[in-house]
Each structure stands twice: as C-alpha cells, then as structure tokens.
C-alpha cells in the first residue's frame, strides 16, 4: 500500500492531475479513442461472423485487425499513463482486475479470430463461438471499466441490471432469431456458405 500511495504522490501523478495543463483529459481522450479503434471494428467483425450483414464479404474485413491492434496499444499506453493518478483506487479494486482479465482474454480471442477470418471457412462453428465469446469479454471489460468509477451500491445494481438484460436479450435471440433473421435478411441463403 505504501508503494501505491507513493506512486499517487509522485511528481508525474501530480502533473497529470493538474487541471491547468489538461494531461489527464488528453490521456483519457486517447483511452476512449483507442477503445473505439479496438472494440468498434472488433464488434463489426464478430457480428459479421455471427451472421449479421451476410452480403458483406468477410475477407476484406481482415484489414481491420491492424487497426484493432493500434487501438489496443493506444489503450495500453494511455492506461499506463493514467494509472499513477489513482493507483490506490485501481490496484486495490477487484473490478479493475476483472477488466484487465477480460481484456487479456479478449486479446487472445482477437488473435484466434484473425486466424479464422483468414481460413477457408470463416463461418465455422469455432469462429462463431470465438466471435460470441469475444463480444462477451469486450462487454465485460467495458462494463468493469465503467464500474470502477462508482460506489458498491451502484456497481451491484448495474451488474444486476446487466445480468437481467443479458438474459432477456439471450431469450429474445433464441426465441425470435428466425423472425429477426428473415426480416433483416440475416438468414444464410440456401446452398451458399460465407
């Protein structure tokens, strides 16, 4: 704990917190931009693998993977630059480790999905499982990142709402999948594999 307190009181942490210089705002903005570059295209590729917008070819989407890794490294660096400002809060909070663990697992899955997209059958069952798991881990990482800023009451209320919403969406997806697929043209044309 002494090390964390020391880290929060370093000249660097004081400089980042200084409202007149705005480094905190710049680093936080970079963190948001990195998140958009990483998770946005990742979600698009995952959704495409899961069957959304089947008329779009998946192979050209492989070009997004480089952009996703740029976003990942922007997030990693900006996160490290922000960490000393609230080292005690972050590094003693279990939710922070849920966020880091989710990011680590999602990054591993990102590499596996990149291999699947470049394979002959990117719509394989394995690719679909990876895509669904990727969406789940990125959702958990984003939720955990947001929850770090709130009290325990708000956290558990939000987690409860998230679980209920996830269950409702899963039931809607299972129950109404064919209706939605037909109305949005997500259904795979017969005899054609993407």
PDB file of C-alpha atoms in Angstrom:
ATOM      1  CA  UNK A   1       0.000   0.000   0.000  1.00  0.00           C
ATOM      2  CA  UNK A   2       2.867   2.378   0.752  1.00  0.00           C
ATOM      3  CA  UNK A   3       4.147   1.893  -2.791  1.00  0.00           C
ATOM      4  CA  UNK A   4       0.734   2.771  -4.244  1.00  0.00           C
ATOM      5  CA  UNK A   5       0.463   5.882  -2.057  1.00  0.00           C
ATOM      6  CA  UNK A   6       3.969   6.894  -3.131  1.00  0.00           C
ATOM      7  CA  UNK A   7       3.011   6.375  -6.784  1.00  0.00           C
ATOM      8  CA  UNK A   8      -0.048   8.611  -6.422  1.00  0.00           C
ATOM      9  CA  UNK A   9       2.098  11.343  -4.855  1.00  0.00           C
ATOM     10  CA  UNK A  10       4.902  11.370  -7.438  1.00  0.00           C
ATOM     11  CA  UNK A  11       5.564  14.496  -9.432  1.00  0.00           C
ATOM     12  CA  UNK A  12       4.285  12.725 -12.534  1.00  0.00           C
ATOM     13  CA  UNK A  13       0.903  11.899 -10.927  1.00  0.00           C
ATOM     14  CA  UNK A  14       0.593  15.477  -9.662  1.00  0.00           C
ATOM     15  CA  UNK A  15       1.394  16.769 -13.166  1.00  0.00           C
ATOM     16  CA  UNK A  16      -1.295  14.561 -14.748  1.00  0.00           C
ATOM     17  CA  UNK A  17      -3.858  15.694 -12.152  1.00  0.00           C
ATOM     18  CA  UNK A  18      -3.029  19.390 -12.702  1.00  0.00           C
ATOM     19  CA  UNK A  19      -6.235  20.914 -14.112  1.00  0.00           C
ATOM     20  CA  UNK A  20      -4.363  23.771 -15.775  1.00  0.00           C
ATOM     21  CA  UNK A  21      -2.268  21.504 -18.008  1.00  0.00           C
ATOM     22  CA  UNK A  22      -5.013  19.061 -19.093  1.00  0.00           C
ATOM     23  CA  UNK A  23      -2.806  15.937 -19.419  1.00  0.00           C
ATOM     24  CA  UNK A  24      -5.469  13.842 -17.687  1.00  0.00           C
ATOM     25  CA  UNK A  25      -8.054  14.911 -20.258  1.00  0.00           C
ATOM     26  CA  UNK A  26      -5.661  14.178 -23.134  1.00  0.00           C
ATOM     27  CA  UNK A  27      -4.766  10.708 -21.790  1.00  0.00           C
ATOM     28  CA  UNK A  28      -8.398   9.880 -21.049  1.00  0.00           C
ATOM     29  CA  UNK A  29      -9.381  11.008 -24.559  1.00  0.00           C
ATOM     30  CA  UNK A  30      -6.665   8.794 -26.047  1.00  0.00           C
ATOM     31  CA  UNK A  31      -8.021   5.909 -23.965  1.00  0.00           C
ATOM     32  CA  UNK A  32     -11.511   6.457 -25.418  1.00  0.00           C
ATOM     33  CA  UNK A  33     -10.157   6.744 -28.975  1.00  0.00           C
ATOM     34  CA  UNK A  34      -8.137   3.555 -28.539  1.00  0.00           C
ATOM     35  CA  UNK A  35     -11.238   1.790 -27.249  1.00  0.00           C
ATOM     36  CA  UNK A  36     -13.218   2.916 -30.294  1.00  0.00           C
ATOM     37  CA  UNK A  37     -10.487   1.735 -32.687  1.00  0.00           C
ATOM     38  CA  UNK A  38     -10.263  -1.608 -30.915  1.00  0.00           C
ATOM     39  CA  UNK A  39     -13.757  -2.609 -29.900  1.00  0.00           C
ATOM     40  CA  UNK A  40     -15.739  -0.968 -32.710  1.00  0.00           C
ATOM     41  CA  UNK A  41     -14.153  -2.895 -35.599  1.00  0.00           C
ATOM     42  CA  UNK A  42     -13.865  -5.984 -33.405  1.00  0.00           C
ATOM     43  CA  UNK A  43     -17.613  -5.948 -32.777  1.00  0.00           C
ATOM     44  CA  UNK A  44     -18.278  -5.447 -36.510  1.00  0.00           C
ATOM     45  CA  UNK A  45     -16.121  -8.463 -37.430  1.00  0.00           C
ATOM     46  CA  UNK A  46     -17.658 -10.561 -34.632  1.00  0.00           C
ATOM     47  CA  UNK A  47     -21.187  -9.664 -35.700  1.00  0.00           C
ATOM     48  CA  UNK A  48     -20.380 -10.440 -39.330  1.00  0.00           C
ATOM     49  CA  UNK A  49     -19.033 -13.871 -38.316  1.00  0.00           C
ATOM     50  CA  UNK A  50     -22.244 -14.425 -36.346  1.00  0.00           C
ATOM     51  CA  UNK A  51     -24.320 -13.759 -39.454  1.00  0.00           C
ATOM     52  CA  UNK A  52     -25.115 -10.053 -39.488  1.00  0.00           C
ATOM     53  CA  UNK A  53     -24.868  -8.465 -42.960  1.00  0.00           C
ATOM     54  CA  UNK A  54     -24.090 -11.706 -44.762  1.00  0.00           C
ATOM     55  CA  UNK A  55     -23.933  -9.886 -48.079  1.00  0.00           C
ATOM     56  CA  UNK A  56     -20.692  -8.217 -46.940  1.00  0.00           C
ATOM     57  CA  UNK A  57     -17.664 -10.369 -47.683  1.00  0.00           C
ATOM     58  CA  UNK A  58     -15.685 -11.213 -44.561  1.00  0.00           C
ATOM     59  CA  UNK A  59     -12.230 -11.480 -46.146  1.00  0.00           C
ATOM     60  CA  UNK A  60     -11.778  -7.699 -46.729  1.00  0.00           C
ATOM     61  CA  UNK A  61     -12.612  -7.122 -43.050  1.00  0.00           C
ATOM     62  CA  UNK A  62      -9.275  -8.727 -42.220  1.00  0.00           C
ATOM     63  CA  UNK A  63      -7.796  -5.280 -42.844  1.00  0.00           C
ATOM     64  CA  UNK A  64      -9.414  -4.114 -39.593  1.00  0.00           C
ATOM     65  CA  UNK A  65      -7.142  -6.296 -37.479  1.00  0.00           C
ATOM     66  CA  UNK A  66      -4.175  -3.950 -37.826  1.00  0.00           C
ATOM     67  CA  UNK A  67      -6.402  -1.032 -36.777  1.00  0.00           C
ATOM     68  CA  UNK A  68      -7.632  -3.046 -33.794  1.00  0.00           C
ATOM     69  CA  UNK A  69      -4.071  -3.672 -32.618  1.00  0.00           C
ATOM     70  CA  UNK A  70      -3.264   0.045 -32.981  1.00  0.00           C
ATOM     71  CA  UNK A  71      -6.279   0.741 -30.748  1.00  0.00           C
ATOM     72  CA  UNK A  72      -5.133  -1.920 -28.286  1.00  0.00           C
ATOM     73  CA  UNK A  73      -1.692  -0.318 -27.909  1.00  0.00           C
ATOM     74  CA  UNK A  74      -3.146   3.193 -27.632  1.00  0.00           C
ATOM     75  CA  UNK A  75      -5.304   1.880 -24.783  1.00  0.00           C
ATOM     76  CA  UNK A  76      -2.439   0.046 -23.105  1.00  0.00           C
ATOM     77  CA  UNK A  77      -0.135   3.087 -23.146  1.00  0.00           C
ATOM     78  CA  UNK A  78      -2.812   5.606 -22.156  1.00  0.00           C
ATOM     79  CA  UNK A  79      -3.984   3.276 -19.378  1.00  0.00           C
ATOM     80  CA  UNK A  80      -0.466   3.034 -18.004  1.00  0.00           C
ATOM     81  CA  UNK A  81      -0.143   6.832 -18.180  1.00  0.00           C
ATOM     82  CA  UNK A  82      -3.393   7.223 -16.219  1.00  0.00           C
ATOM     83  CA  UNK A  83      -2.730   4.510 -13.611  1.00  0.00           C
ATOM     84  CA  UNK A  84      -0.469   6.508 -11.229  1.00  0.00           C
ATOM     85  CA  UNK A  85      -3.171   9.166 -10.788  1.00  0.00           C
ATOM     86  CA  UNK A  86      -5.426   6.713  -8.908  1.00  0.00           C
ATOM     87  CA  UNK A  87      -3.082   3.808  -8.174  1.00  0.00           C
ATOM     88  CA  UNK A  88      -4.603   3.070  -4.755  1.00  0.00           C
ATOM     89  CA  UNK A  89      -8.151   3.071  -6.101  1.00  0.00           C
ATOM     90  CA  UNK A  90      -7.403   0.951  -9.172  1.00  0.00           C
ATOM     91  CA  UNK A  91      -4.878  -1.535  -7.844  1.00  0.00           C
ATOM     92  CA  UNK A  92      -6.893  -2.387  -4.726  1.00  0.00           C
ATOM     93  CA  UNK A  93     -10.168  -2.812  -6.618  1.00  0.00           C
ATOM     94  CA  UNK A  94     -11.133  -6.346  -7.726  1.00  0.00           C
ATOM     95  CA  UNK A  95     -13.227  -4.869 -10.565  1.00  0.00           C
ATOM     96  CA  UNK A  96     -10.014  -3.451 -12.072  1.00  0.00           C
ATOM     97  CA  UNK A  97      -8.612  -6.978 -12.284  1.00  0.00           C
ATOM     98  CA  UNK A  98     -11.851  -8.218 -13.869  1.00  0.00           C
ATOM     99  CA  UNK A  99     -11.338  -5.513 -16.505  1.00  0.00           C
ATOM    100  CA  UNK A 100      -7.694  -6.472 -17.111  1.00  0.00           C
ATOM    101  CA  UNK A 101      -8.505 -10.189 -17.234  1.00  0.00           C
ATOM    102  CA  UNK A 102     -11.356  -9.622 -19.689  1.00  0.00           C
ATOM    103  CA  UNK A 103      -9.091  -7.532 -21.901  1.00  0.00           C
ATOM    104  CA  UNK A 104      -6.361 -10.177 -21.829  1.00  0.00           C
ATOM    105  CA  UNK A 105      -8.790 -12.954 -22.777  1.00  0.00           C
ATOM    106  CA  UNK A 106     -10.435 -10.800 -25.462  1.00  0.00           C
ATOM    107  CA  UNK A 107      -6.994 -10.024 -26.949  1.00  0.00           C
ATOM    108  CA  UNK A 108      -6.177 -13.740 -27.154  1.00  0.00           C
ATOM    109  CA  UNK A 109      -9.527 -14.364 -28.825  1.00  0.00           C
ATOM    110  CA  UNK A 110      -8.823 -11.481 -31.233  1.00  0.00           C
ATOM    111  CA  UNK A 111      -5.699 -13.301 -32.432  1.00  0.00           C
ATOM    112  CA  UNK A 112      -7.633 -16.545 -32.830  1.00  0.00           C
ATOM    113  CA  UNK A 113     -10.398 -14.806 -34.783  1.00  0.00           C
ATOM    114  CA  UNK A 114      -7.805 -13.232 -37.102  1.00  0.00           C
ATOM    115  CA  UNK A 115      -6.628 -16.751 -37.954  1.00  0.00           C
ATOM    116  CA  UNK A 116     -10.200 -17.924 -38.520  1.00  0.00           C
ATOM    117  CA  UNK A 117     -11.015 -14.993 -40.814  1.00  0.00           C
ATOM    118  CA  UNK A 118      -8.031 -15.855 -42.979  1.00  0.00           C
ATOM    119  CA  UNK A 119      -9.054 -19.530 -43.126  1.00  0.00           C
ATOM    120  CA  UNK A 120     -11.185 -21.145 -45.815  1.00  0.00           C
ATOM    121  CA  UNK A 121     -14.324 -21.381 -43.657  1.00  0.00           C
ATOM    122  CA  UNK A 122     -14.597 -18.204 -41.574  1.00  0.00           C
ATOM    123  CA  UNK A 123     -18.210 -19.031 -40.717  1.00  0.00           C
ATOM    124  CA  UNK A 124     -17.244 -22.248 -38.955  1.00  0.00           C
ATOM    125  CA  UNK A 125     -18.754 -23.191 -35.617  1.00  0.00           C
ATOM    126  CA  UNK A 126     -15.393 -22.456 -33.990  1.00  0.00           C
ATOM    127  CA  UNK A 127     -15.331 -18.935 -35.490  1.00  0.00           C
ATOM    128  CA  UNK A 128     -18.885 -18.302 -34.281  1.00  0.00           C
ATOM    129  CA  UNK A 129     -18.058 -19.440 -30.747  1.00  0.00           C
ATOM    130  CA  UNK A 130     -14.962 -17.227 -30.743  1.00  0.00           C
ATOM    131  CA  UNK A 131     -16.971 -14.250 -32.035  1.00  0.00           C
ATOM    132  CA  UNK A 132     -19.659 -14.642 -29.378  1.00  0.00           C
ATOM    133  CA  UNK A 133     -17.041 -15.068 -26.658  1.00  0.00           C
ATOM    134  CA  UNK A 134     -15.166 -12.015 -27.943  1.00  0.00           C
ATOM    135  CA  UNK A 135     -18.308  -9.871 -27.709  1.00  0.00           C
ATOM    136  CA  UNK A 136     -18.923 -11.143 -24.170  1.00  0.00           C
ATOM    137  CA  UNK A 137     -15.383 -10.380 -22.962  1.00  0.00           C
ATOM    138  CA  UNK A 138     -15.304  -6.900 -24.532  1.00  0.00           C
ATOM    139  CA  UNK A 139     -18.705  -6.152 -22.984  1.00  0.00           C
ATOM    140  CA  UNK A 140     -17.438  -7.312 -19.592  1.00  0.00           C
ATOM    141  CA  UNK A 141     -14.232  -5.268 -19.940  1.00  0.00           C
ATOM    142  CA  UNK A 142     -16.177  -2.108 -20.831  1.00  0.00           C
ATOM    143  CA  UNK A 143     -18.698  -2.675 -18.035  1.00  0.00           C
ATOM    144  CA  UNK A 144     -15.924  -3.281 -15.487  1.00  0.00           C
ATOM    145  CA  UNK A 145     -14.076  -0.189 -16.685  1.00  0.00           C
ATOM    146  CA  UNK A 146     -17.164   1.933 -16.143  1.00  0.00           C
ATOM    147  CA  UNK A 147     -17.950   0.373 -12.752  1.00  0.00           C
ATOM    148  CA  UNK A 148     -14.546   1.318 -11.325  1.00  0.00           C
ATOM    149  CA  UNK A 149     -15.779   4.906 -11.006  1.00  0.00           C
ATOM    150  CA  UNK A 150     -18.838   4.080  -8.893  1.00  0.00           C
ATOM    151  CA  UNK A 151     -19.734   3.024  -5.349  1.00  0.00           C
ATOM    152  CA  UNK A 152     -20.527  -0.582  -4.436  1.00  0.00           C
ATOM    153  CA  UNK A 153     -24.289   0.061  -4.408  1.00  0.00           C
ATOM    154  CA  UNK A 154     -24.255   1.439  -7.950  1.00  0.00           C
ATOM    155  CA  UNK A 155     -21.916  -1.350  -9.049  1.00  0.00           C
ATOM    156  CA  UNK A 156     -24.115  -4.195  -7.840  1.00  0.00           C
ATOM    157  CA  UNK A 157     -27.266  -2.528  -9.122  1.00  0.00           C
ATOM    158  CA  UNK A 158     -25.607  -2.135 -12.518  1.00  0.00           C
ATOM    159  CA  UNK A 159     -24.291  -5.710 -12.506  1.00  0.00           C
ATOM    160  CA  UNK A 160     -27.780  -6.971 -11.650  1.00  0.00           C
ATOM    161  CA  UNK A 161     -29.301  -4.929 -14.449  1.00  0.00           C
ATOM    162  CA  UNK A 162     -26.590  -6.156 -16.845  1.00  0.00           C
ATOM    163  CA  UNK A 163     -27.270  -9.807 -15.963  1.00  0.00           C
ATOM    164  CA  UNK A 164     -31.024  -9.358 -16.355  1.00  0.00           C
ATOM    165  CA  UNK A 165     -30.582  -7.511 -19.667  1.00  0.00           C
ATOM    166  CA  UNK A 166     -28.209 -10.212 -20.921  1.00  0.00           C
ATOM    167  CA  UNK A 167     -30.700 -12.952 -20.032  1.00  0.00           C
ATOM    168  CA  UNK A 168     -33.577 -11.071 -21.684  1.00  0.00           C
ATOM    169  CA  UNK A 169     -31.516 -10.494 -24.830  1.00  0.00           C
ATOM    170  CA  UNK A 170     -30.488 -14.160 -24.896  1.00  0.00           C
ATOM    171  CA  UNK A 171     -34.117 -15.252 -24.605  1.00  0.00           C
ATOM    172  CA  UNK A 172     -35.210 -12.805 -27.296  1.00  0.00           C
ATOM    173  CA  UNK A 173     -32.372 -14.001 -29.517  1.00  0.00           C
ATOM    174  CA  UNK A 174     -33.247 -17.660 -29.008  1.00  0.00           C
ATOM    175  CA  UNK A 175     -36.984 -17.123 -29.338  1.00  0.00           C
ATOM    176  CA  UNK A 176     -37.068 -14.627 -32.147  1.00  0.00           C
ATOM    177  CA  UNK A 177     -33.907 -15.445 -34.086  1.00  0.00           C
ATOM    178  CA  UNK A 178     -35.600 -16.768 -37.184  1.00  0.00           C
ATOM    179  CA  UNK A 179     -38.156 -13.942 -37.321  1.00  0.00           C
ATOM    180  CA  UNK A 180     -35.493 -11.256 -36.951  1.00  0.00           C
ATOM    181  CA  UNK A 181     -33.158 -13.041 -39.352  1.00  0.00           C
ATOM    182  CA  UNK A 182     -35.828 -13.173 -42.048  1.00  0.00           C
ATOM    183  CA  UNK A 183     -36.920  -9.577 -41.589  1.00  0.00           C
ATOM    184  CA  UNK A 184     -33.352  -8.218 -41.614  1.00  0.00           C
ATOM    185  CA  UNK A 185     -32.089 -10.585 -44.310  1.00  0.00           C
ATOM    186  CA  UNK A 186     -29.549 -12.202 -41.967  1.00  0.00           C
ATOM    187  CA  UNK A 187     -30.565 -15.682 -42.980  1.00  0.00           C
ATOM    188  CA  UNK A 188     -27.963 -17.618 -44.939  1.00  0.00           C
ATOM    189  CA  UNK A 189     -29.104 -18.236 -48.497  1.00  0.00           C
ATOM    190  CA  UNK A 190     -29.701 -21.915 -49.151  1.00  0.00           C
ATOM    191  CA  UNK A 191     -26.728 -23.782 -50.603  1.00  0.00           C
ATOM    192  CA  UNK A 192     -24.405 -20.829 -50.140  1.00  0.00           C
ATOM    193  CA  UNK A 193     -21.738 -20.678 -47.422  1.00  0.00           C
ATOM    194  CA  UNK A 194     -19.985 -17.470 -46.450  1.00  0.00           C
TER     195      UNK A 194
END
